[in-house]
Amino acid sequence: MVTNPVHGLPFLPGSSFTDSTKTAFHRSQTLGYRNGYAVVRRPTVGIGGDRLHYNQLSQAELDELANKAPVLTYGPPRQPPPAEFVPAHVAFDKKVLKFSAYFQEDVPISMEEHYRIRQVNIYYYLEDDSMSIIEPVVENSGIPQGKLVKRQRLAKNDVGDHYHWKDLNRAINITIYGKTFRIVDCDRFTQEFLESQGIELNPPEKMALDPYTELRREPVRKYITPSDFDQLKQFLTFDKQVLRFYAIWDDTDSLFGECRHYIIHYYLMDDTVEIREVHERNNGRDPFPLLMNRQRMPKILVENAKNFPQCVLEISDQEVLEWYTAKDFIVGKPLTILGRTFFIYDCDPFTRQYYRDKFGMPDLPRIDVSKQEPPPIKQELPPYNGYGLIEDSAQNCFALIPKPPRKDIIKMLVNDNKVLRYLAALESPIPEDKDRRFVFSYFLATDMISIFEPPVRNSGIIGGKFLGRTKVVKPFSPVDNPVYYGPGDFFIGAVIEVFGHRFIILDTDEYVLKYMESNASQYSPEALASIQNRIQKQDVPAPESESKQATEEPTAQNLEEPNAQNLEEPKAQNLEEPKAQDLEILIDTIQMHLKDHSCKDNLREAFQIYDKEDSGYVDKETFFKVCDTLNVPVDDSLIKELIRMCTHGGGKINYYNFVRAFSN
């Protein structure tokens, strides 16, 4: 098989070779069947599997198919009339593109200049694509200027192509007759024309200046008027007058930096400045009196002096454009002297008076520069994990070696060996738990609770210690700030929930009754009412049958013995006493406590003034207003309970029963 490896070479000996690697020389099948019909396939590969390159349309054929219009029903469409022909010399008449350019010309025979920059204008005439180069004429330049290249079509290369407006742009170089011109800019008409033709223009450049021409340009004449300032007069007028400022230099941003205090002296006699450092006792610094010696301080230097090393620069009037004066030292503004930024926060009375008379400034206030200590960071404890008491767990966050939490020693000494005991029943849906009784012991010294269940023979329940000494958290108390049960939460009828178990207080011992009477402010009216009901039940004589049965039931004193085995629930007697009887008991109790407070007549007359209908009732707002006027102790727990019992529907209070409590 002989193949032609390179397309375009003649099929001659020496220009082709035999591919010895080919082993298949079959022809592709060109006949196939589709739906039972024979279909001719056009081959895409030749003998041996070589790709056939034919049946491809040329670019001219593709353009013809793209522009081909469909034939209408009644023949081809009518061709539109041709547009009116306008010749180029008419369409582009007097339309010229203008470019600003320059070229560099060597000057080999001059010692003062080595090259010369010559600025030109390049004009492109659109009517015939001709160009001309004209240099603006400068008088007395000594150089022949004007039209450098006459209007003609300029050759672009050696082939014979000419420059077209598509070849021109900003920031490019073009070579014309051996000279390279740099186009820097164009006029507005040229820019709009080229952008309308789809040419993207480069950004403009600055026109280069001729160094020799700039060198010979005469500088602007400066007129310096001699100063009439008299230094001797300044010395005689302001001798021994010094402005004193108090400033700080805050260098805390740098490593081992600190805030240091200074005193700045400004001498009015010669405008000199002196900076003194304020030393404190045991500040750890050498007692150098001066940070900067008395001298005139430059404010603005000339350009050359900024780059020159100032360590060897002797500053004189030629290197300084402006010196520091008294107007630059203002209280409340920073001031940079020799690379250090000082903040002036105060001055002496003479300086304030000088600024008021000289500059008309009011009294300059003193600025507080003392640094405020940052607020202490509030220590946040991690969430409580539920093990032990939260006070014990919190001690692990306060110190590396945890210590036991502090205890109230005074409270422990005052309430030592003081225990409040209560008899309680377990509230449970299980029938076997209804007869179980428990003894609650509340230790006033530590606010801890222990629960003991007296063992009952043949009950099937092992008695003994039900709960050791610990603090019990109230239900629905927040985990981070728990609220524990206190003495005010234990009274007859109260429900105590201990770690998921609900107990109802049934009875107390005599010591609890005495403690509640002596500390009535710690208990609610409901708790005090429970005491009164119990005392009343003890005072009422019981029938013989009940008294006989009572001898068999445990008394309150038996609560002190945790090993008693016969503690049973005392039968409730007269659990619901008439309200009138409770009211009379409460009135008698209040009369005993308020013997010295007698205002019955005045109190009744005050209520009758507001009770126009003599109904015996007044609203709550009027009631508390009268009580406040006559200094009635409505904050007392017994008085609160009396007000509650005298209150009826609609917010009305029966003041007849209330006044009875204050009679002797």
Short mmCIF file of N, CA and C in Angstrom, two decimals, residues 59-168:
data_model
loop_
_atom_site.label_atom_id
_atom_site.label_comp_id
_atom_site.label_asym_id
_atom_site.label_seq_id
_atom_site.Cartn_x
_atom_site.Cartn_y
_atom_site.Cartn_z
N GLN A 59 -15.96 27.47 1.58
CA GLN A 59 -16.47 28.67 2.24
C GLN A 59 -17.39 29.45 1.32
N ALA A 60 -17.10 29.46 0.06
CA ALA A 60 -17.96 30.18 -0.89
C ALA A 60 -19.33 29.53 -0.99
N GLU A 61 -19.35 28.17 -0.98
CA GLU A 61 -20.63 27.48 -1.04
C GLU A 61 -21.44 27.70 0.25
N LEU A 62 -20.75 27.72 1.38
CA LEU A 62 -21.45 27.99 2.63
C LEU A 62 -22.04 29.39 2.66
N ASP A 63 -21.29 30.39 2.15
CA ASP A 63 -21.81 31.76 2.10
C ASP A 63 -23.01 31.85 1.16
N GLU A 64 -22.95 31.09 0.09
CA GLU A 64 -24.07 31.13 -0.86
C GLU A 64 -25.32 30.52 -0.23
N LEU A 65 -25.17 29.42 0.51
CA LEU A 65 -26.33 28.82 1.16
C LEU A 65 -26.88 29.73 2.26
N ALA A 66 -25.98 30.45 2.94
CA ALA A 66 -26.44 31.33 4.02
C ALA A 66 -27.23 32.50 3.49
N ASN A 67 -26.85 33.01 2.32
CA ASN A 67 -27.52 34.18 1.74
C ASN A 67 -28.63 33.81 0.77
N LYS A 68 -28.89 32.54 0.63
CA LYS A 68 -29.90 32.13 -0.34
C LYS A 68 -31.28 32.36 0.23
N ALA A 69 -32.11 33.04 -0.53
CA ALA A 69 -33.48 33.34 -0.09
C ALA A 69 -34.44 32.36 -0.75
N PRO A 70 -35.49 31.96 0.00
CA PRO A 70 -36.45 31.01 -0.60
C PRO A 70 -37.23 31.65 -1.76
N VAL A 71 -37.60 30.80 -2.68
CA VAL A 71 -38.35 31.28 -3.86
C VAL A 71 -39.82 31.43 -3.48
N LEU A 72 -40.37 32.59 -3.80
CA LEU A 72 -41.77 32.83 -3.48
C LEU A 72 -42.68 32.01 -4.39
N THR A 73 -43.96 32.06 -4.05
CA THR A 73 -44.92 31.26 -4.82
C THR A 73 -45.03 31.75 -6.26
N TYR A 74 -44.96 33.06 -6.43
CA TYR A 74 -45.13 33.64 -7.77
C TYR A 74 -43.81 34.10 -8.34
N GLY A 75 -42.74 33.39 -7.98
CA GLY A 75 -41.47 33.74 -8.59
C GLY A 75 -40.53 34.39 -7.60
N PRO A 76 -39.34 34.71 -8.00
CA PRO A 76 -38.35 35.33 -7.09
C PRO A 76 -38.80 36.74 -6.69
N PRO A 77 -38.35 37.17 -5.48
CA PRO A 77 -38.75 38.52 -5.04
C PRO A 77 -38.10 39.59 -5.89
N ARG A 78 -38.77 40.73 -5.90
CA ARG A 78 -38.27 41.86 -6.68
C ARG A 78 -37.10 42.50 -5.93
N GLN A 79 -36.04 42.72 -6.64
CA GLN A 79 -34.85 43.30 -6.04
C GLN A 79 -35.10 44.77 -5.72
N PRO A 80 -34.67 45.21 -4.47
CA PRO A 80 -34.85 46.63 -4.13
C PRO A 80 -33.95 47.50 -4.99
N PRO A 81 -34.32 48.73 -5.19
CA PRO A 81 -33.47 49.63 -6.02
C PRO A 81 -32.13 49.84 -5.35
N PRO A 82 -31.09 49.87 -6.07
CA PRO A 82 -29.76 50.07 -5.47
C PRO A 82 -29.66 51.45 -4.83
N ALA A 83 -28.86 51.49 -3.76
CA ALA A 83 -28.67 52.77 -3.06
C ALA A 83 -27.91 53.73 -3.94
N GLU A 84 -28.16 54.99 -3.66
CA GLU A 84 -27.51 56.04 -4.46
C GLU A 84 -26.01 56.02 -4.21
N PHE A 85 -25.25 55.97 -5.22
CA PHE A 85 -23.80 55.90 -5.11
C PHE A 85 -23.24 57.29 -4.78
N VAL A 86 -22.44 57.29 -3.68
CA VAL A 86 -21.77 58.52 -3.27
C VAL A 86 -20.28 58.26 -3.34
N PRO A 87 -19.52 58.96 -4.13
CA PRO A 87 -18.07 58.72 -4.22
C PRO A 87 -17.37 59.10 -2.93
N ALA A 88 -16.19 58.53 -2.71
CA ALA A 88 -15.44 58.73 -1.48
C ALA A 88 -15.00 60.17 -1.32
N HIS A 89 -14.65 60.86 -2.44
CA HIS A 89 -14.17 62.23 -2.30
C HIS A 89 -15.29 63.19 -1.91
N VAL A 90 -16.56 62.70 -2.09
CA VAL A 90 -17.69 63.52 -1.64
C VAL A 90 -18.08 63.16 -0.20
N ALA A 91 -18.09 61.85 0.11
CA ALA A 91 -18.50 61.42 1.44
C ALA A 91 -17.50 61.86 2.51
N PHE A 92 -16.22 61.83 2.21
CA PHE A 92 -15.19 62.16 3.20
C PHE A 92 -14.51 63.49 2.89
N ASP A 93 -15.20 64.36 2.23
CA ASP A 93 -14.60 65.66 1.93
C ASP A 93 -14.43 66.47 3.21
N LYS A 94 -13.24 67.05 3.37
CA LYS A 94 -12.88 67.89 4.51
C LYS A 94 -12.98 67.14 5.84
N LYS A 95 -12.85 65.82 5.83
CA LYS A 95 -12.82 65.03 7.05
C LYS A 95 -11.41 64.50 7.23
N VAL A 96 -10.75 65.01 8.28
CA VAL A 96 -9.34 64.73 8.50
C VAL A 96 -9.16 64.23 9.93
N LEU A 97 -8.37 63.18 10.09
CA LEU A 97 -8.01 62.66 11.41
C LEU A 97 -6.71 63.32 11.85
N LYS A 98 -6.69 63.81 13.11
CA LYS A 98 -5.52 64.52 13.62
C LYS A 98 -4.96 63.76 14.81
N PHE A 99 -3.63 63.47 14.79
CA PHE A 99 -2.94 62.78 15.86
C PHE A 99 -1.78 63.65 16.33
N SER A 100 -1.56 63.68 17.64
CA SER A 100 -0.43 64.38 18.23
C SER A 100 0.68 63.37 18.46
N ALA A 101 1.90 63.69 17.99
CA ALA A 101 3.02 62.76 18.08
C ALA A 101 4.31 63.54 18.26
N TYR A 102 5.38 62.81 18.50
CA TYR A 102 6.71 63.41 18.62
C TYR A 102 7.73 62.39 18.15
N PHE A 103 8.91 62.90 17.82
CA PHE A 103 10.02 62.01 17.46
C PHE A 103 11.29 62.57 18.07
N GLN A 104 12.24 61.69 18.28
CA GLN A 104 13.50 62.05 18.93
C GLN A 104 14.59 62.19 17.88
N GLU A 105 15.30 63.32 18.00
CA GLU A 105 16.35 63.62 17.03
C GLU A 105 17.67 63.75 17.77
N ASP A 106 18.68 63.01 17.33
CA ASP A 106 20.00 63.06 17.96
C ASP A 106 20.70 64.37 17.60
N VAL A 107 21.49 64.88 18.61
CA VAL A 107 22.28 66.11 18.41
C VAL A 107 23.73 65.75 18.73
N PRO A 108 24.50 65.32 17.77
CA PRO A 108 25.87 64.85 18.06
C PRO A 108 26.89 65.96 18.19
N ILE A 109 26.59 67.20 17.78
CA ILE A 109 27.63 68.23 17.73
C ILE A 109 27.46 69.25 18.85
N SER A 110 26.61 68.98 19.82
CA SER A 110 26.37 69.94 20.90
C SER A 110 26.79 69.30 22.22
N MET A 111 27.39 70.14 23.09
CA MET A 111 27.79 69.68 24.40
C MET A 111 26.69 69.86 25.44
N GLU A 112 25.71 70.68 25.12
CA GLU A 112 24.66 70.98 26.10
C GLU A 112 23.48 70.03 25.99
N GLU A 113 23.26 69.45 24.83
CA GLU A 113 22.14 68.53 24.66
C GLU A 113 22.59 67.34 23.83
N HIS A 114 22.04 66.17 24.12
CA HIS A 114 22.37 64.95 23.42
C HIS A 114 21.27 64.54 22.44
N TYR A 115 20.06 64.90 22.73
CA TYR A 115 18.95 64.61 21.82
C TYR A 115 17.94 65.73 21.96
N ARG A 116 17.04 65.77 21.00
CA ARG A 116 16.04 66.81 20.94
C ARG A 116 14.68 66.17 20.68
N ILE A 117 13.66 66.62 21.42
CA ILE A 117 12.29 66.14 21.26
C ILE A 117 11.54 67.16 20.41
N ARG A 118 11.01 66.67 19.28
CA ARG A 118 10.27 67.57 18.37
C ARG A 118 8.83 67.07 18.27
N GLN A 119 7.92 67.97 18.55
CA GLN A 119 6.50 67.66 18.58
C GLN A 119 5.88 67.97 17.21
N VAL A 120 5.04 67.03 16.69
CA VAL A 120 4.45 67.17 15.36
C VAL A 120 2.97 66.80 15.44
N ASN A 121 2.23 67.14 14.39
CA ASN A 121 0.84 66.76 14.20
C ASN A 121 0.74 65.93 12.92
N ILE A 122 0.11 64.75 13.02
CA ILE A 122 -0.06 63.86 11.88
C ILE A 122 -1.51 63.97 11.43
N TYR A 123 -1.71 64.31 10.15
CA TYR A 123 -3.05 64.48 9.58
C TYR A 123 -3.30 63.34 8.59
N TYR A 124 -4.47 62.72 8.72
CA TYR A 124 -4.88 61.64 7.81
C TYR A 124 -6.16 62.09 7.11
N TYR A 125 -6.11 62.18 5.76
CA TYR A 125 -7.23 62.65 4.94
C TYR A 125 -8.03 61.43 4.49
N LEU A 126 -9.30 61.36 4.91
CA LEU A 126 -10.12 60.19 4.63
C LEU A 126 -10.56 60.11 3.18
N GLU A 127 -10.57 61.21 2.45
CA GLU A 127 -11.10 61.18 1.09
C GLU A 127 -10.20 60.42 0.13
N ASP A 128 -8.88 60.44 0.38
CA ASP A 128 -7.97 59.72 -0.52
C ASP A 128 -6.90 58.95 0.23
N ASP A 129 -7.06 58.75 1.59
CA ASP A 129 -6.12 57.99 2.42
C ASP A 129 -4.70 58.53 2.35
N SER A 130 -4.58 59.83 2.23
CA SER A 130 -3.26 60.45 2.22
C SER A 130 -2.95 61.00 3.60
N MET A 131 -1.66 61.25 3.85
CA MET A 131 -1.20 61.72 5.15
C MET A 131 -0.20 62.83 4.96
N SER A 132 -0.10 63.69 6.02
CA SER A 132 0.90 64.76 6.05
C SER A 132 1.33 64.95 7.49
N ILE A 133 2.57 65.39 7.68
CA ILE A 133 3.14 65.61 9.00
C ILE A 133 3.61 67.05 9.06
N ILE A 134 3.12 67.80 10.05
CA ILE A 134 3.42 69.22 10.18
C ILE A 134 3.90 69.46 11.60
N GLU A 135 5.01 70.19 11.74
CA GLU A 135 5.55 70.58 13.03
C GLU A 135 5.20 72.04 13.29
N PRO A 136 4.57 72.34 14.47
CA PRO A 136 4.24 73.75 14.76
C PRO A 136 5.50 74.61 14.78
N VAL A 137 5.40 75.79 14.21
CA VAL A 137 6.55 76.70 14.09
C VAL A 137 6.71 77.46 15.40
N VAL A 138 7.95 77.47 15.93
CA VAL A 138 8.33 78.22 17.13
C VAL A 138 9.31 79.30 16.70
N GLU A 139 9.02 80.54 17.10
CA GLU A 139 9.87 81.65 16.70
C GLU A 139 11.24 81.55 17.36
N ASN A 140 12.25 81.93 16.59
CA ASN A 140 13.64 81.98 17.05
C ASN A 140 14.12 80.63 17.59
N SER A 141 13.62 79.56 17.05
CA SER A 141 14.08 78.25 17.48
C SER A 141 15.37 77.85 16.80
N GLY A 142 15.64 78.41 15.62
CA GLY A 142 16.84 78.04 14.89
C GLY A 142 16.73 76.71 14.18
N ILE A 143 15.54 76.16 14.09
CA ILE A 143 15.33 74.86 13.46
C ILE A 143 14.30 75.05 12.35
N PRO A 144 14.60 74.54 11.16
CA PRO A 144 13.58 74.62 10.10
C PRO A 144 12.36 73.77 10.46
N GLN A 145 11.21 74.42 10.62
CA GLN A 145 10.00 73.75 11.05
C GLN A 145 8.90 74.01 10.03
N GLY A 146 7.76 73.44 10.27
CA GLY A 146 6.63 73.58 9.35
C GLY A 146 6.21 72.22 8.84
N LYS A 147 6.03 72.13 7.51
CA LYS A 147 5.58 70.89 6.90
C LYS A 147 6.78 69.97 6.70
N LEU A 148 6.81 68.87 7.49
CA LEU A 148 7.91 67.92 7.35
C LEU A 148 7.64 66.93 6.22
N VAL A 149 6.42 66.44 6.07
CA VAL A 149 6.07 65.49 5.02
C VAL A 149 4.83 66.04 4.33
N LYS A 150 4.92 66.20 3.00
CA LYS A 150 3.80 66.71 2.25
C LYS A 150 2.69 65.67 2.19
N ARG A 151 1.54 66.14 1.79
CA ARG A 151 0.36 65.27 1.71
C ARG A 151 0.57 64.23 0.61
N GLN A 152 0.54 62.97 1.00
CA GLN A 152 0.75 61.88 0.06
C GLN A 152 0.39 60.57 0.76
N ARG A 153 0.30 59.52 0.03
CA ARG A 153 0.10 58.19 0.59
C ARG A 153 1.46 57.66 0.99
N LEU A 154 1.59 57.28 2.29
CA LEU A 154 2.87 56.88 2.85
C LEU A 154 2.98 55.37 2.86
N ALA A 155 4.16 54.88 2.46
CA ALA A 155 4.40 53.44 2.42
C ALA A 155 4.58 52.90 3.83
N LYS A 156 3.96 51.73 4.08
CA LYS A 156 4.04 51.09 5.38
C LYS A 156 5.16 50.07 5.46
N ASN A 157 5.47 49.39 4.38
CA ASN A 157 6.51 48.36 4.37
C ASN A 157 7.13 48.32 2.99
N ASP A 158 8.06 47.38 2.85
CA ASP A 158 8.78 47.27 1.58
C ASP A 158 7.95 46.59 0.51
N VAL A 159 6.86 45.95 0.88
CA VAL A 159 6.02 45.26 -0.11
C VAL A 159 5.26 46.25 -0.96
N GLY A 160 4.97 47.40 -0.41
CA GLY A 160 4.23 48.40 -1.15
C GLY A 160 2.91 48.77 -0.52
N ASP A 161 2.59 48.20 0.67
CA ASP A 161 1.36 48.57 1.36
C ASP A 161 1.48 49.98 1.91
N HIS A 162 0.33 50.67 1.95
CA HIS A 162 0.29 52.03 2.45
C HIS A 162 -0.44 52.07 3.79
N TYR A 163 -0.15 53.11 4.55
CA TYR A 163 -0.80 53.30 5.85
C TYR A 163 -2.28 53.57 5.65
N HIS A 164 -3.09 52.90 6.46
CA HIS A 164 -4.54 53.11 6.46
C HIS A 164 -4.95 53.62 7.84
N TRP A 165 -6.13 54.20 7.92
CA TRP A 165 -6.57 54.72 9.23
C TRP A 165 -6.76 53.61 10.27
N LYS A 166 -6.88 52.36 9.80
CA LYS A 166 -6.98 51.25 10.74
C LYS A 166 -5.66 50.96 11.43
N ASP A 167 -4.53 51.44 10.86
CA ASP A 167 -3.22 51.20 11.44
C ASP A 167 -2.84 52.24 12.49
N LEU A 168 -3.64 53.27 12.65
CA LEU A 168 -3.29 54.36 13.56
C LEU A 168 -4.06 54.21 14.87
#
